[in-house]
GROMACS .gro file of C-alpha atoms in nm:
model
  276
    1MET     CA    1  11.002   1.547  12.311
    2LEU     CA    2  11.109   1.322  12.022
    3LEU     CA    3  11.474   1.370  12.116
    4LEU     CA    4  11.401   1.279  12.480
    5LEU     CA    5  11.212   0.969  12.365
    6LEU     CA    6  11.503   0.861  12.145
    7LEU     CA    7  11.749   0.916  12.431
    8HIS     CA    8  11.523   0.713  12.659
    9VAL     CA    9  11.521   0.422  12.414
   10LEU     CA   10  11.898   0.448  12.362
   11ALA     CA   11  11.972   0.451  12.733
   12SER     CA   12  11.741   0.154  12.788
   13CYS     CA   13  11.930  -0.039  12.524
   14LEU     CA   14  12.268   0.049  12.672
   15TRP     CA   15  12.164  -0.037  13.027
   16GLN     CA   16  11.944  -0.342  13.073
   17GLY     CA   17  11.875  -0.320  13.447
   18HIS     CA   18  11.508  -0.302  13.534
   19SER     CA   19  11.298  -0.251  13.847
   20GLU     CA   20  10.932  -0.198  13.891
   21VAL     CA   21  10.752   0.005  14.153
   22VAL     CA   22  10.435  -0.202  14.190
   23THR     CA   23  10.118  -0.201  14.399
   24SER     CA   24  10.159  -0.552  14.538
   25PHE     CA   25  10.433  -0.813  14.571
   26ILE     CA   26  10.170  -1.088  14.554
   27SER     CA   27  10.059  -0.987  14.205
   28SER     CA   28  10.405  -0.899  14.068
   29CYS     CA   29  10.695  -1.092  14.228
   30PRO     CA   30  10.560  -1.336  14.488
   31GLN     CA   31  10.831  -1.598  14.423
   32PHE     CA   32  11.069  -1.441  14.676
   33PHE     CA   33  10.836  -1.513  14.967
   34PHE     CA   34  10.773  -1.850  15.130
   35GLN     CA   35  10.430  -1.975  15.018
   36GLU     CA   36  10.408  -1.644  14.825
   37THR     CA   37  10.329  -1.468  15.154
   38PRO     CA   38  10.509  -1.135  15.222
   39PRO     CA   39  10.550  -0.998  15.576
   40ASN     CA   40  10.234  -0.845  15.715
   41LYS     CA   41  10.144  -0.477  15.737
   42ALA     CA   42  10.303  -0.433  16.083
   43LEU     CA   43  10.629  -0.338  15.908
   44GLU     CA   44  10.484  -0.091  15.657
   45PRO     CA   45  10.596   0.274  15.681
   46GLU     CA   46  10.370   0.572  15.618
   47ARG     CA   47  10.495   0.618  15.261
   48PRO     CA   48  10.582   0.269  15.132
   49ALA     CA   49  10.701   0.171  14.785
   50TRP     CA   50  10.694  -0.189  14.669
   51ILE     CA   51  10.982  -0.260  14.431
   52CYS     CA   52  11.028  -0.579  14.229
   53GLN     CA   53  11.400  -0.561  14.158
   54ARG     CA   54  11.470  -0.678  13.803
   55TYR     CA   55  11.788  -0.688  13.600
   56LYS     CA   56  11.828  -0.801  13.237
   57ASN     CA   57  11.459  -0.887  13.222
   58GLN     CA   58  11.469  -1.117  13.526
   59TYR     CA   59  11.349  -1.059  13.881
   60TYR     CA   60  11.610  -1.112  14.152
   61PHE     CA   61  11.451  -0.987  14.475
   62ALA     CA   62  11.182  -0.767  14.626
   63THR     CA   63  11.221  -0.454  14.841
   64LEU     CA   64  10.975  -0.263  15.054
   65TYR     CA   65  11.111   0.093  15.056
   66ASP     CA   66  11.043   0.378  15.299
   67ARG     CA   67  11.017   0.692  15.085
   68SER     CA   68  11.026   0.931  15.381
   69ARG     CA   69  11.330   0.785  15.557
   70ARG     CA   70  11.502   0.692  15.228
   71ILE     CA   71  11.596   0.342  15.341
   72PRO     CA   72  11.455  -0.003  15.266
   73VAL     CA   73  11.224  -0.157  15.525
   74TYR     CA   74  11.324  -0.503  15.409
   75SER     CA   75  11.450  -0.698  15.110
   76ALA     CA   76  11.334  -1.053  15.034
   77TYR     CA   77  11.526  -1.304  14.825
   78LEU     CA   78  11.622  -1.667  14.772
   79TYR     CA   79  11.955  -1.769  14.925
   80GLN     CA   80  12.168  -1.900  14.637
   81PRO     CA   81  12.531  -1.818  14.719
   82GLY     CA   82  12.802  -1.842  14.457
   83SER     CA   83  13.155  -1.726  14.385
   84GLY     CA   84  13.237  -1.420  14.178
   85THR     CA   85  13.361  -1.064  14.184
   86ARG     CA   86  13.189  -0.791  14.381
   87PRO     CA   87  13.017  -0.533  14.154
   88LYS     CA   88  13.130  -0.170  14.170
   89THR     CA   89  12.841   0.006  13.996
   90TRP     CA   90  12.577   0.173  14.213
   91LEU     CA   91  12.226   0.224  14.079
   92VAL     CA   92  11.917   0.425  14.175
   93GLU     CA   93  11.545   0.382  14.109
   94PRO     CA   94  11.392   0.643  13.873
   95GLN     CA   95  11.035   0.522  13.928
   96LEU     CA   96  11.042   0.639  14.288
   97MET     CA   97  11.014   0.990  14.142
   98GLY     CA   98  10.697   0.885  13.963
   99LEU     CA   99  10.568   0.609  13.739
  100SER     CA  100  10.621   0.824  13.430
  101TYR     CA  101  10.996   0.780  13.470
  102PRO     CA  102  11.190   0.483  13.329
  103LYS     CA  103  11.143   0.139  13.485
  104THR     CA  104  11.516   0.083  13.444
  105MET     CA  105  11.755   0.095  13.738
  106GLU     CA  106  12.001   0.361  13.628
  107LYS     CA  107  12.330   0.514  13.726
  108GLU     CA  108  12.292   0.867  13.857
  109TRP     CA  109  12.499   1.013  13.575
  110THR     CA  110  12.274   0.847  13.315
  111LEU     CA  111  11.971   1.025  13.458
  112LEU     CA  112  12.154   1.357  13.476
  113LYS     CA  113  12.292   1.331  13.124
  114HIS     CA  114  12.013   1.169  12.925
  115PHE     CA  115  11.690   1.240  13.110
  116ASP     CA  116  11.737   1.599  13.229
  117ILE     CA  117  11.682   1.497  13.592
  118SER     CA  118  11.864   1.690  13.863
  119LEU     CA  119  12.024   1.534  14.171
  120GLU     CA  120  11.799   1.756  14.380
  121LYS     CA  121  11.488   1.605  14.221
  122LEU     CA  122  11.624   1.251  14.252
  123SER     CA  123  11.717   1.299  14.619
  124LYS     CA  124  11.359   1.398  14.709
  125SER     CA  125  11.248   1.039  14.647
  126GLN     CA  126  11.545   0.830  14.763
  127ALA     CA  127  11.904   0.824  14.884
  128ILE     CA  128  12.176   0.920  14.638
  129LEU     CA  129  12.550   0.850  14.639
  130GLN     CA  130  12.632   1.192  14.783
  131ASP     CA  131  12.434   1.104  15.096
  132TYR     CA  132  12.686   0.828  15.176
  133LYS     CA  133  12.999   1.039  15.124
  134ASN     CA  134  13.234   1.132  15.409
  135LEU     CA  135  13.062   0.918  15.671
  136THR     CA  136  13.225   0.855  16.008
  137GLY     CA  137  13.177   0.510  16.158
  138LEU     CA  138  12.911   0.415  15.903
  139ASN     CA  139  12.914   0.271  15.553
  140ARG     CA  140  12.678   0.142  15.285
  141GLY     CA  141  12.530  -0.177  15.426
  142HIS     CA  142  12.347  -0.417  15.196
  143LEU     CA  143  12.029  -0.575  15.324
  144ASN     CA  144  12.032  -0.832  15.044
  145PRO     CA  145  12.406  -0.908  15.010
  146SER     CA  146  12.560  -0.970  14.669
  147SER     CA  147  12.744  -1.277  14.801
  148HIS     CA  148  12.414  -1.458  14.855
  149HIS     CA  149  12.365  -1.476  14.478
  150SER     CA  150  12.508  -1.713  14.224
  151ASN     CA  151  12.603  -1.506  13.919
  152SER     CA  152  12.714  -1.161  13.808
  153SER     CA  153  12.367  -1.043  13.705
  154SER     CA  154  12.205  -1.132  14.036
  155ARG     CA  155  12.492  -0.977  14.232
  156THR     CA  156  12.480  -0.656  14.026
  157ALA     CA  157  12.106  -0.627  14.094
  158THR     CA  158  12.178  -0.591  14.468
  159PHE     CA  159  12.386  -0.277  14.408
  160THR     CA  160  12.094  -0.039  14.413
  161LEU     CA  161  12.072   0.226  14.685
  162THR     CA  162  11.715   0.107  14.750
  163ASN     CA  163  11.880  -0.203  14.906
  164ILE     CA  164  12.122  -0.002  15.125
  165VAL     CA  165  12.116   0.142  15.479
  166PRO     CA  166  12.374   0.337  15.681
  167GLN     CA  167  12.528   0.053  15.882
  168ASP     CA  168  12.787   0.063  16.158
  169GLU     CA  169  13.114  -0.015  15.979
  170LYS     CA  170  13.242  -0.248  16.252
  171LEU     CA  171  12.916  -0.444  16.252
  172ASN     CA  172  12.902  -0.454  15.870
  173GLY     CA  173  13.256  -0.586  15.841
  174GLY     CA  174  13.249  -0.793  16.160
  175ALA     CA  175  12.968  -0.985  16.328
  176TRP     CA  176  12.711  -0.918  16.054
  177ASN     CA  177  12.952  -1.028  15.784
  178ASN     CA  178  13.025  -1.340  15.988
  179TYR     CA  179  12.653  -1.418  15.998
  180GLU     CA  180  12.613  -1.365  15.622
  181GLN     CA  181  12.922  -1.562  15.521
  182GLN     CA  182  12.957  -1.836  15.783
  183THR     CA  183  12.646  -1.883  15.997
  184MET     CA  184  12.417  -1.889  15.692
  185ILE     CA  185  12.624  -2.166  15.534
  186ARG     CA  186  12.596  -2.378  15.849
  187ARG     CA  187  12.228  -2.310  15.909
  188THR     CA  188  12.123  -2.386  15.548
  189LYS     CA  189  12.284  -2.731  15.529
  190GLY     CA  190  12.022  -2.976  15.405
  191CYS     CA  191  11.797  -2.699  15.272
  192ASN     CA  192  11.657  -2.728  14.922
  193THR     CA  193  11.520  -2.373  14.916
  194THR     CA  194  11.587  -2.095  15.167
  195TYR     CA  195  11.371  -1.782  15.171
  196VAL     CA  196  11.526  -1.477  15.338
  197VAL     CA  197  11.373  -1.151  15.460
  198VAL     CA  198  11.627  -0.902  15.595
  199GLY     CA  199  11.540  -0.558  15.724
  200ALA     CA  200  11.624  -0.246  15.922
  201VAL     CA  201  11.436  -0.087  16.212
  202PRO     CA  202  11.423   0.295  16.174
  203GLY     CA  203  11.623   0.488  16.432
  204ASN     CA  204  11.620   0.842  16.568
  205ASN     CA  205  11.931   0.970  16.387
  206TYR     CA  206  12.000   1.067  16.028
  207ILE     CA  207  12.281   1.132  15.782
  208ALA     CA  208  12.285   1.367  15.482
  209LYS     CA  209  12.143   1.666  15.672
  210GLY     CA  210  11.845   1.474  15.801
  211LYS     CA  211  11.752   1.298  15.478
  212VAL     CA  212  11.859   0.935  15.528
  213ASN     CA  213  11.766   0.745  15.843
  214ILE     CA  214  12.023   0.550  16.044
  215PRO     CA  215  11.853   0.225  16.153
  216SER     CA  216  11.858   0.137  16.522
  217HIS     CA  217  11.869  -0.235  16.444
  218ILE     CA  218  11.948  -0.465  16.151
  219TRP     CA  219  11.768  -0.800  16.138
  220SER     CA  220  11.743  -1.106  15.918
  221SER     CA  221  11.514  -1.407  15.902
  222ALA     CA  222  11.512  -1.731  15.704
  223CYS     CA  223  11.266  -2.008  15.630
  224CYS     CA  224  11.423  -2.321  15.483
  225GLU     CA  225  11.247  -2.604  15.304
  226VAL     CA  226  11.430  -2.928  15.378
  227ASP     CA  227  11.167  -3.129  15.188
  228THR     CA  228  10.793  -3.111  15.130
  229ASN     CA  229  10.718  -3.208  15.491
  230HIS     CA  230  11.006  -3.050  15.687
  231ARG     CA  231  11.103  -2.687  15.736
  232LYS     CA  232  11.330  -2.498  15.970
  233ALA     CA  233  11.358  -2.128  16.047
  234TRP     CA  234  11.564  -1.878  16.244
  235GLY     CA  235  11.631  -1.511  16.288
  236VAL     CA  236  11.903  -1.270  16.398
  237ILE     CA  237  11.909  -0.911  16.516
  238ALA     CA  238  12.186  -0.662  16.587
  239GLU     CA  239  12.191  -0.315  16.737
  240ASN     CA  240  12.338  -0.084  16.474
  241ASP     CA  241  12.603   0.057  16.706
  242LYS     CA  242  12.739  -0.272  16.844
  243ASN     CA  243  12.945  -0.542  16.674
  244LYS     CA  244  12.725  -0.826  16.800
  245VAL     CA  245  12.458  -1.046  16.637
  246GLN     CA  246  12.198  -1.231  16.844
  247LEU     CA  247  12.067  -1.563  16.706
  248LEU     CA  248  11.694  -1.618  16.772
  249THR     CA  249  11.407  -1.845  16.680
  250LEU     CA  250  11.175  -1.699  16.416
  251GLY     CA  251  10.908  -1.648  16.682
  252GLU     CA  252  11.150  -1.465  16.910
  253LEU     CA  253  11.256  -1.233  16.627
  254GLU     CA  254  10.895  -1.156  16.534
  255ASP     CA  255  10.814  -1.073  16.897
  256ARG     CA  256  11.121  -0.849  16.921
  257LEU     CA  257  11.025  -0.666  16.602
  258THR     CA  258  10.669  -0.629  16.730
  259GLN     CA  259  10.810  -0.438  17.027
  260LEU     CA  260  11.041  -0.226  16.813
  261TYR     CA  261  10.796  -0.129  16.536
  262ARG     CA  262  10.493  -0.088  16.766
  263LYS     CA  263  10.240  -0.141  16.488
  264GLY     CA  264  10.095  -0.475  16.592
  265GLN     CA  265  10.218  -0.834  16.585
  266VAL     CA  266  10.485  -0.884  16.318
  267SER     CA  267  10.465  -1.189  16.091
  268LEU     CA  268  10.756  -1.242  15.853
  269PHE     CA  269  10.657  -1.572  15.688
  270ASP     CA  270  10.356  -1.792  15.622
  271SER     CA  271  10.231  -1.967  15.936
  272SER     CA  272  10.360  -2.306  15.819
  273CYS     CA  273  10.716  -2.189  15.886
  274PRO     CA  274  10.814  -2.302  16.240
  275ARG     CA  275  10.833  -2.029  16.505
  276GLU     CA  276  11.014  -2.235  16.771
   0.00000   0.00000   0.00000
């Protein structure tokens, strides 16, 4: 036990990425939501996990994770794009196995080598890298994209598999990428602060022998503060087998998601964000 404790401390020193599986975003990392108001319960899966994504002792975004389908429901963040290299390291979330495990985001090999955790045990709680190997027509699609962050630490924090879904490769590299890289720049002109919630609607198909769900739709929403008295908002949605993104009002997106999730009226932002 002493040896395991020492290895835990050593690994935590070597790798400073942290996440926390919490009971509430409001009490732990509310700053990523407009007026500190997360989306309502109409999006919650049967086995949710609330993750405050932290790296080098700083929070960078929040993720609601679906433990059963092994994909995020949504990720919420502040839009602060910047230049820089794209990270290559992929991380996983040990605490999804249980709160007794490290709070640190870790590489799979670190868990296997230093914490005596098997890939089989890890894969029972979340997606692992092997699940995304040898895919046809799909790739690892970020909900919260690294390019929407301003420095290397914030971009690295997005490279956790809890922020990834199986996304149509043409959509990911085509119309969705165009929205992330070009439309967002145009739509956020004049914004002082832009809050983003981006998510994935569960589908009927799976990869990795039925473990990881392939979303039927990918969607994104934004609420922008122009000044203390003026706000603007919008949304987009895309079917995950077509290279096309539909631009909507926030109200139109919420109504569309209400139909797709079938759990009651969806609300993505505080009511003071315009729906029209």
